[in-house]
Tab-separated table of C-alpha atoms in Angstrom:
chain	number	residue	atom	x	y	z
A	1	MET	CA	16.356	-9.247	8.331
A	2	GLU	CA	13.565	-8.804	10.965
A	3	ILE	CA	14.337	-5.039	11.171
A	4	LEU	CA	14.699	-5.097	7.461
A	5	TRP	CA	10.975	-6.292	7.123
A	6	VAL	CA	9.764	-4.115	9.693
A	7	LEU	CA	10.792	-1.171	7.587
A	8	MET	CA	9.803	-2.732	4.270
A	9	ALA	CA	6.234	-2.820	5.208
A	10	LEU	CA	5.967	0.842	5.427
A	11	LEU	CA	6.961	1.293	1.874
A	12	MET	CA	4.501	-1.098	0.548
A	13	LEU	CA	2.144	-0.130	-2.881
A	14	GLY	CA	5.428	2.210	-3.829
A	15	PHE	CA	4.117	5.395	-2.569
A	16	VAL	CA	5.058	7.498	0.619
A	17	LEU	CA	1.918	8.368	2.818
A	18	GLY	CA	3.745	10.895	5.260
A	19	PRO	CA	4.995	10.980	8.603
A	20	LEU	CA	1.897	11.035	10.514
A	21	VAL	CA	1.027	8.106	12.777
A	22	LEU	CA	-2.275	6.500	12.452
A	23	ARG	CA	-3.002	6.502	16.315
A	24	ARG	CA	-2.046	9.959	16.680
A	25	ARG	CA	-3.751	11.453	13.453
A	26	ARG	CA	-7.094	9.553	14.105
A	27	GLY	CA	-6.985	8.224	17.599
A	28	ILE	CA	-9.521	5.828	17.992
A	29	GLU	CA	-11.747	6.337	21.113
A	30	GLN	CA	-11.703	2.932	22.795
A	31	VAL	CA	-15.539	2.832	23.527
A	32	PRO	CA	-16.444	-0.544	22.300
A	33	PRO	CA	-19.489	-2.273	23.553
A	34	GLY	CA	-17.130	-4.386	26.196
A	35	HIS	CA	-13.580	-3.952	26.759
A	36	PRO	CA	-11.598	-5.462	24.028
A	37	ASP	CA	-9.713	-7.734	26.816
A	38	ALA	CA	-13.278	-9.184	27.364
A	39	ALA	CA	-13.130	-11.407	24.342
A	40	ASP	CA	-10.424	-13.373	22.890
A	41	PRO	CA	-9.389	-13.050	19.333
A	42	ALA	CA	-7.603	-16.729	19.536
A	43	ASN	CA	-10.912	-18.271	19.981
A	44	TYR	CA	-12.056	-17.472	16.188
A	45	GLY	CA	-8.574	-18.979	14.894
A	46	PHE	CA	-6.935	-15.784	14.532
A	47	VAL	CA	-3.394	-15.223	14.765
A	48	ARG	CA	-1.485	-14.122	17.701
A	49	GLN	CA	-0.325	-10.662	17.663
A	50	GLU	CA	3.655	-11.596	17.784
A	51	GLU	CA	2.876	-14.058	14.890
A	52	LEU	CA	1.468	-11.476	12.442
A	53	ASP	CA	3.237	-10.742	9.280
A	54	ILE	CA	3.652	-7.233	8.661
A	55	ARG	CA	5.702	-7.577	5.476
A	56	MET	CA	3.081	-7.407	2.974
A	57	PRO	CA	-0.894	-7.187	2.940
A	58	GLY	CA	-1.679	-10.732	1.853
A	59	PRO	CA	0.576	-14.087	0.922
A	60	ASP	CA	2.962	-14.146	-1.876
A	61	GLN	CA	5.308	-17.370	-1.124
A	62	ASP	CA	7.071	-16.971	-4.236
A	63	LEU	CA	7.983	-13.406	-3.703
A	64	LEU	CA	9.171	-13.898	0.050
A	65	ASP	CA	11.137	-17.044	-1.151
A	66	VAL	CA	13.164	-14.994	-3.995
A	67	LEU	CA	13.647	-12.240	-1.597
A	68	ASP	CA	15.213	-14.402	0.864
A	69	LEU	CA	17.692	-15.707	-1.730
A	70	VAL	CA	18.519	-12.706	-3.141
A	71	GLN	CA	19.465	-11.071	0.271
A	72	ARG	CA	21.069	-14.319	1.439
A	73	THR	CA	23.362	-14.801	-1.431
A	74	GLN	CA	23.278	-11.158	-3.158
A	75	ASP	CA	22.616	-12.701	-6.256
A	76	HIS	CA	19.809	-11.056	-8.384
A	77	ARG	CA	19.330	-13.787	-10.843
A	78	ALA	CA	16.324	-15.258	-8.952
A	79	ALA	CA	14.527	-11.601	-8.787
A	80	ALA	CA	14.871	-11.244	-12.413
A	81	GLN	CA	13.405	-14.589	-13.377
A	82	LEU	CA	10.623	-14.129	-11.075
A	83	LEU	CA	9.685	-10.755	-12.492
A	84	ALA	CA	10.339	-11.938	-16.222
A	85	GLY	CA	7.727	-14.771	-15.328
A	86	THR	CA	5.380	-12.163	-13.883
A	87	GLY	CA	2.554	-10.780	-16.419
A	88	ALA	CA	3.300	-7.291	-17.408
A	89	GLY	CA	0.374	-4.947	-16.626
A	90	GLY	CA	-0.810	-6.674	-13.797
A	91	GLU	CA	-1.109	-5.644	-9.997
A	92	LEU	CA	1.316	-8.550	-8.940
A	93	ARG	CA	3.953	-7.091	-11.099
A	94	TRP	CA	3.989	-3.690	-9.441
A	95	GLN	CA	3.867	-4.998	-5.968
A	96	ARG	CA	6.783	-7.297	-6.820
A	97	VAL	CA	8.832	-4.112	-8.171
A	98	GLN	CA	7.868	-2.301	-4.921
A	99	ALA	CA	9.081	-5.201	-2.738
A	100	PHE	CA	12.270	-5.556	-4.525
A	101	ALA	CA	13.062	-1.849	-4.828
A	102	GLY	CA	12.110	-1.401	-0.892
A	103	ALA	CA	14.674	-4.306	-0.134
A	104	ALA	CA	17.562	-2.903	-2.221
A	105	SER	CA	16.699	0.814	-0.406
A	106	LEU	CA	16.557	-0.692	3.239
A	107	GLU	CA	19.530	-2.646	2.786
A	108	LEU	CA	21.361	0.558	1.480
A	109	GLN	CA	20.087	2.419	4.464
A	110	GLN	CA	21.261	-0.281	6.976
A	111	ARG	CA	24.415	-0.956	5.443
A	112	PRO	CA	25.640	2.452	3.681
A	113	GLY	CA	29.109	1.214	2.851
A	114	GLY	CA	32.554	2.480	3.722
A	115	VAL	CA	36.112	1.868	3.365
A	116	GLY	CA	36.412	-2.033	2.589
A	117	GLU	CA	32.606	-2.337	3.046
A	118	THR	CA	30.205	-3.310	0.335
A	119	PRO	CA	27.011	-1.147	0.482
A	120	GLY	CA	23.656	-2.915	0.975
A	121	GLY	CA	21.518	-3.636	-2.133
A	122	GLN	CA	24.650	-4.055	-4.186
A	123	TRP	CA	22.676	-7.252	-6.146
A	124	LEU	CA	20.514	-4.411	-7.670
A	125	ARG	CA	23.622	-2.308	-8.994
A	126	VAL	CA	24.862	-5.773	-10.225
A	127	TRP	CA	21.878	-6.519	-11.943
A	128	ARG	CA	21.678	-3.093	-13.871
A	129	ALA	CA	25.212	-3.667	-14.702
A	130	GLU	CA	24.904	-7.130	-15.990
A	131	GLN	CA	21.428	-6.953	-17.393
A	132	PRO	CA	21.078	-3.326	-18.410
A	133	LYS	CA	18.246	-4.190	-21.043
A	134	ASP	CA	16.349	-5.966	-18.638
A	135	ALA	CA	12.975	-4.520	-18.133
A	136	GLY	CA	12.243	-5.768	-14.852
A	137	GLY	CA	15.419	-4.482	-13.422
A	138	ALA	CA	14.987	-1.221	-14.902
A	139	ALA	CA	11.968	-0.629	-13.250
A	140	VAL	CA	13.013	-1.944	-9.956
A	141	HIS	CA	16.001	0.693	-10.418
A	142	ALA	CA	13.838	3.347	-11.207
A	143	GLU	CA	11.416	2.651	-8.020
A	144	PHE	CA	14.454	2.418	-5.690
A	145	LEU	CA	15.567	5.968	-6.882
A	146	VAL	CA	11.708	7.345	-5.859
A	147	GLN	CA	12.228	5.673	-2.429
A	148	GLN	CA	15.454	6.540	-2.027
A	149	ALA	CA	14.341	10.146	-2.398
A	150	TRP	CA	11.413	10.044	0.157
A	151	ARG	CA	13.583	8.269	2.604
A	152	THR	CA	16.884	9.988	2.703
A	153	ALA	CA	16.076	13.873	1.510
A	154	THR	CA	13.094	16.219	2.370
A	155	PRO	CA	10.760	17.151	-0.424
A	156	GLY	CA	11.175	20.596	-1.764
A	157	THR	CA	15.052	20.515	-1.275
A	158	ASP	CA	17.716	20.343	-3.827
A	159	ASP	CA	18.816	16.929	-2.779
A	160	PHE	CA	15.229	15.557	-3.062
A	161	ARG	CA	14.704	17.184	-6.467
A	162	ILE	CA	17.913	15.897	-7.845
A	163	ILE	CA	17.281	12.175	-6.872
A	164	MET	CA	13.669	12.652	-8.532
A	165	GLU	CA	15.132	14.099	-11.531
A	166	GLU	CA	17.290	10.781	-11.653
A	167	ALA	CA	14.139	8.732	-10.781
A	168	ARG	CA	12.462	10.345	-13.640
A	169	ALA	CA	15.072	9.665	-16.205
A	170	ALA	CA	15.389	5.957	-14.641
A	171	CYS	CA	11.506	5.791	-15.543
A	172	GLY	CA	11.837	6.798	-19.170
A	173	GLU	CA	14.683	4.068	-19.895
A	174	ALA	CA	12.687	1.483	-18.135
A	175	ALA	CA	9.510	2.600	-20.214
A	176	LEU	CA	11.380	1.975	-23.439
A	177	LEU	CA	12.350	-1.322	-22.675
A	178	ALA	CA	8.937	-2.423	-22.338
A	179	PRO	CA	6.434	-0.247	-24.520
A	180	GLY	CA	3.569	-1.899	-23.101
A	181	ASP	CA	4.241	-2.155	-19.524
A	182	PRO	CA	2.431	0.410	-17.252
A	183	VAL	CA	4.917	-0.211	-14.283
A	184	PRO	CA	7.310	2.293	-15.169
A	185	TYR	CA	4.560	5.162	-15.553
A	186	ILE	CA	3.038	4.049	-12.332
A	187	VAL	CA	6.616	4.724	-10.671
A	188	GLU	CA	6.490	8.223	-12.133
A	189	LEU	CA	3.372	9.004	-10.553
A	190	SER	CA	5.451	9.253	-7.033
A	191	VAL	CA	8.120	11.486	-9.183
A	192	ALA	CA	4.973	13.592	-10.362
A	193	ARG	CA	3.714	13.967	-6.834
A	194	GLY	CA	7.211	14.999	-5.432
A	195	LEU	CA	8.200	17.252	-8.257
A	196	GLY	CA	4.852	18.771	-8.415
A	197	TYR	CA	4.059	18.385	-12.024
A	198	PRO	CA	1.478	20.821	-13.522
A	199	ARG	CA	-1.628	19.203	-13.765
A	200	ALA	CA	-1.368	19.128	-17.399
A	201	GLU	CA	1.788	17.141	-17.574
A	202	PHE	CA	0.232	14.853	-14.913
A	203	GLU	CA	-2.711	14.078	-17.049
A	204	GLN	CA	-0.630	13.135	-19.901
A	205	LEU	CA	1.228	10.784	-17.620
A	206	TRP	CA	-2.122	9.404	-16.333
A	207	LEU	CA	-3.328	8.958	-20.148
A	208	LYS	CA	-0.389	6.797	-20.923
A	209	ILE	CA	-1.279	4.481	-17.906
A	210	LEU	CA	-4.872	4.422	-19.075
A	211	ASP	CA	-3.887	3.130	-22.497
A	212	ARG	CA	-1.739	0.180	-21.220
A	213	ALA	CA	-3.935	-0.471	-17.812
A	214	PRO	CA	-7.095	1.063	-17.484
A	215	ASN	CA	-8.044	-0.795	-14.644
A	216	HIS	CA	-5.004	-1.023	-12.465
A	217	MET	CA	-5.942	-0.341	-8.867
A	218	GLY	CA	-2.279	-0.005	-7.912
A	219	ALA	CA	-1.976	3.160	-10.493
A	220	HIS	CA	-5.400	4.495	-9.272
A	221	LEU	CA	-4.300	4.668	-5.521
A	222	ALA	CA	-0.668	6.132	-6.601
A	223	ALA	CA	-2.638	8.671	-8.666
A	224	LEU	CA	-5.032	9.613	-5.844
A	225	HIS	CA	-2.369	10.994	-3.756
A	226	TYR	CA	-1.753	13.914	-6.353
A	227	TRP	CA	-5.121	14.777	-6.326
A	228	CYS	CA	-5.393	14.956	-2.419
A	229	GLU	CA	-5.505	17.958	-0.466
A	230	LYS	CA	-2.239	17.665	1.067
A	231	TRP	CA	-0.601	17.452	-2.172
A	232	HIS	CA	-1.557	19.083	-5.203
A	233	GLY	CA	-5.341	19.076	-5.329
A	234	SER	CA	-8.095	19.128	-2.867
A	235	ARG	CA	-10.803	16.907	-1.173
A	236	GLU	CA	-13.180	17.880	-4.118
A	237	LEU	CA	-10.813	16.632	-6.865
A	238	ALA	CA	-9.612	13.546	-4.972
A	239	TYR	CA	-13.267	12.454	-4.745
A	240	SER	CA	-13.879	13.096	-7.963
A	241	PHE	CA	-11.228	11.266	-9.218
A	242	ALA	CA	-12.250	8.245	-7.000
A	243	GLU	CA	-15.840	8.121	-7.996
A	244	ALA	CA	-14.923	8.376	-11.679
A	245	ALA	CA	-12.750	5.289	-11.215
A	246	ALA	CA	-15.657	3.565	-9.511
A	247	ALA	CA	-18.193	4.657	-12.028
A	248	ARG	CA	-16.269	2.987	-14.682
A	249	ALA	CA	-14.917	-0.114	-13.185
A	250	PRO	CA	-16.085	-3.065	-14.621
A	251	ARG	CA	-17.801	-5.864	-12.700
A	252	GLY	CA	-15.105	-7.649	-10.689
A	253	SER	CA	-13.160	-4.546	-10.306
A	254	LEU	CA	-11.670	-3.163	-6.916
A	255	LEU	CA	-11.735	0.436	-8.197
A	256	ALA	CA	-15.321	0.426	-6.907
A	257	ALA	CA	-13.443	0.734	-3.523
A	258	MET	CA	-11.749	3.890	-4.646
A	259	PRO	CA	-14.047	6.356	-2.818
A	260	LEU	CA	-13.133	4.520	0.309
A	261	PHE	CA	-9.609	5.453	-0.008
A	262	ALA	CA	-10.347	9.157	-0.715
A	263	VAL	CA	-12.245	9.222	2.280
A	264	PHE	CA	-9.421	7.821	4.409
A	265	GLU	CA	-6.996	10.112	2.856
A	266	HIS	CA	-9.060	13.222	4.037
A	267	LEU	CA	-10.246	12.004	7.613
A	268	PRO	CA	-10.004	14.923	9.869
A	269	GLU	CA	-6.990	15.279	12.530
A	270	VAL	CA	-9.626	15.562	15.134
A	271	ASN	CA	-12.960	14.041	14.479
A	272	LEU	CA	-15.786	16.712	15.998
A	273	VAL	CA	-18.758	15.096	14.180
A	274	ALA	CA	-20.714	12.867	16.202
A	275	GLY	CA	-21.682	9.646	14.109
A	276	PHE	CA	-18.867	10.497	11.225
A	277	TYR	CA	-18.385	7.127	10.697
A	278	GLN	CA	-22.287	6.535	9.993
A	279	SER	CA	-22.512	9.525	7.830
A	280	GLN	CA	-23.673	9.138	4.417
A	281	VAL	CA	-20.245	9.774	2.650
A	282	VAL	CA	-18.880	7.198	4.845
A	283	THR	CA	-21.589	4.612	4.205
A	284	LYS	CA	-21.804	4.912	0.742
A	285	ALA	CA	-18.002	4.289	0.449
A	286	VAL	CA	-18.152	1.510	2.591
A	287	HIS	CA	-20.991	0.253	0.799
A	288	GLY	CA	-18.968	0.577	-2.572
A	289	ALA	CA	-15.677	-1.346	-1.210
A	290	LEU	CA	-17.999	-4.106	0.207
A	291	HIS	CA	-19.656	-4.708	-3.231
A	292	ALA	CA	-16.187	-4.799	-4.737
A	293	VAL	CA	-15.005	-7.308	-2.503
A	294	HIS	CA	-17.665	-9.506	-2.814
A	295	SER	CA	-17.409	-9.310	-6.629
A	296	ALA	CA	-13.768	-9.475	-6.972
A	297	ARG	CA	-11.476	-12.423	-7.785
A	298	ALA	CA	-10.388	-14.421	-4.818
A	299	ASP	CA	-7.000	-14.019	-5.980
A	300	ASP	CA	-6.779	-10.429	-6.784
A	301	PRO	CA	-3.601	-8.922	-5.581
A	302	MET	CA	-5.188	-5.808	-4.131
A	303	LEU	CA	-8.144	-7.631	-2.664
A	304	ALA	CA	-6.261	-7.586	0.641
A	305	HIS	CA	-5.717	-3.787	0.743
A	306	VAL	CA	-9.304	-3.191	0.538
A	307	ARG	CA	-10.188	-5.739	3.244
A	308	HIS	CA	-7.667	-4.103	5.674
A	309	LEU	CA	-9.106	-0.515	4.933
A	310	LEU	CA	-12.791	-1.948	5.268
A	311	ILE	CA	-11.902	-3.465	8.788
A	312	PHE	CA	-10.886	-0.001	10.187
A	313	PHE	CA	-13.987	1.618	8.984
A	314	LEU	CA	-16.062	-1.091	9.821
A	315	VAL	CA	-14.850	-1.266	13.309
A	316	ARG	CA	-15.188	2.708	13.391
A	317	SER	CA	-18.766	2.327	12.366
A	318	GLU	CA	-19.683	-0.404	14.762
A	319	ARG	CA	-20.501	-2.701	12.323
A	320	TRP	CA	-19.132	-5.657	14.042
A	321	ALA	CA	-20.383	-8.665	12.270
A	322	GLU	CA	-19.175	-7.115	8.907
A	323	ALA	CA	-15.823	-6.464	10.303
A	324	MET	CA	-15.267	-9.975	11.707
A	325	GLY	CA	-16.264	-11.241	7.996
A	326	GLN	CA	-13.467	-9.242	6.543
A	327	LEU	CA	-10.931	-10.251	9.444
A	328	THR	CA	-11.742	-14.013	8.620
A	329	HIS	CA	-10.026	-13.473	5.181
A	330	ALA	CA	-7.247	-10.718	5.978
A	331	ASP	CA	-6.217	-11.902	9.262
A	332	GLY	CA	-2.400	-13.033	9.130
A	333	HIS	CA	-1.069	-10.432	7.217
A	334	VAL	CA	-1.006	-6.824	8.091
A	335	GLY	CA	1.527	-4.984	5.730
A	336	ALA	CA	-1.417	-2.391	4.405
A	337	LEU	CA	-3.100	0.635	5.143
A	338	PRO	CA	-4.143	1.936	7.616
A	339	TRP	CA	-1.625	-0.267	9.956
A	340	THR	CA	1.496	0.505	8.262
A	341	LEU	CA	0.790	4.434	9.109
A	342	SER	CA	1.536	3.152	12.878
A	343	PRO	CA	5.002	2.425	14.155
A	344	ASP	CA	3.911	-0.912	15.188
A	345	PRO	CA	1.418	-2.320	12.482
A	346	ALA	CA	0.900	-5.326	14.023
A	347	ALA	CA	-0.342	-3.889	17.690
A	348	GLU	CA	-2.754	-1.360	15.630
A	349	PHE	CA	-3.996	-4.217	13.546
A	350	ALA	CA	-4.494	-6.230	17.034
A	351	VAL	CA	-6.466	-3.298	18.817
A	352	TYR	CA	-9.041	-3.058	15.699
A	353	ARG	CA	-9.202	-6.909	15.787
A	354	ALA	CA	-10.164	-6.840	19.513
A	355	LEU	CA	-12.557	-3.897	19.440
A	356	ALA	CA	-14.317	-6.163	16.287
A	357	VAL	CA	-14.143	-9.463	18.746
A	358	ALA	CA	-15.797	-7.696	21.513
A	359	GLY	CA	-18.148	-5.621	19.439
A	360	TYR	CA	-19.269	-9.034	17.898
A	361	GLU	CA	-19.778	-10.961	21.251
A	362	ALA	CA	-21.498	-8.058	22.925
A	363	ASN	CA	-24.242	-8.245	20.233
A	364	GLY	CA	-24.821	-11.980	20.470
A	365	GLY	CA	-22.021	-13.084	18.271
A	366	SER	CA	-19.707	-16.066	18.757
A	367	PRO	CA	-16.887	-18.696	17.021
A	368	ALA	CA	-20.111	-20.581	16.238
A	369	THR	CA	-21.990	-17.790	14.377
A	370	LEU	CA	-19.175	-16.470	12.452
A	371	ARG	CA	-18.972	-17.531	8.622
A	372	HIS	CA	-16.013	-18.270	7.207
């Protein structure tokens, strides 16, 4: 079970970000004002590294309870009930679809089945067989196929394309069962990236999502990858997409943080620019994300995602007090970017947290001065 959750953390938000490891790709220079070991994060009430929850970016106890029950009993009904009670069109439904699909995919990887052995994830197959008209099960199945393609095949190969084409068909079936739900189309965004949809076709897909959920943060993050330089776009196209989303974001929307994700996706392999993290482009993106966080609802399911990325940039920018402010809200759950790009997300997060504490204290901060 523990191994399953470790792997599952790498799949959350339902899109694959590539095999690059954060420390290798953006290797942090350990040059804080004081060694991390000089300050103890425990003094601030932070969770010990070995107790950090890497399963998801923030708490969702209902999901954890249902996943535990489903995997223990191999009975899908609790999952079906949870999704049926999760509002269509919202961020939470998308995250839960990803979680159920990821659990089934990883079970299958661990137990592929054989003579006399039931393959892992059998509960999802039974779900689809017993409730073929259930929109939640159809969406989970489509996302399961997407994750299987990324997990078991190499993009560009026949095997990859065959699975992705099956996923594309499954997205269409799921969409028919829930005409107003954007989730099947959000799942298809990953298919579009994997199969390399022409831009006109991708934009038609994107319009279907905007018609149903114009301010869906998870959808925007999934679409951003298509426009990135490493896939089918460029730095300029990705920045333009992110900035346009931020510009039309209504008050309280986390879409104002989109430029920060675009900057993250285009960080240089090796940073040769002194003061890069204090540059105008980074500072502006961080400012937008901070504004989004301060304006968002406390229960926004995407809030933790933005806080975790802010911690990365604030530490790298040596904005220690602001990093500590985000840590007081995000500490405890670390299943989010950028930590999930590391083979040990908890250790990666703990390094940045220790740097923040050390920098904060080197500049006169203490547990007594930290606002919660």
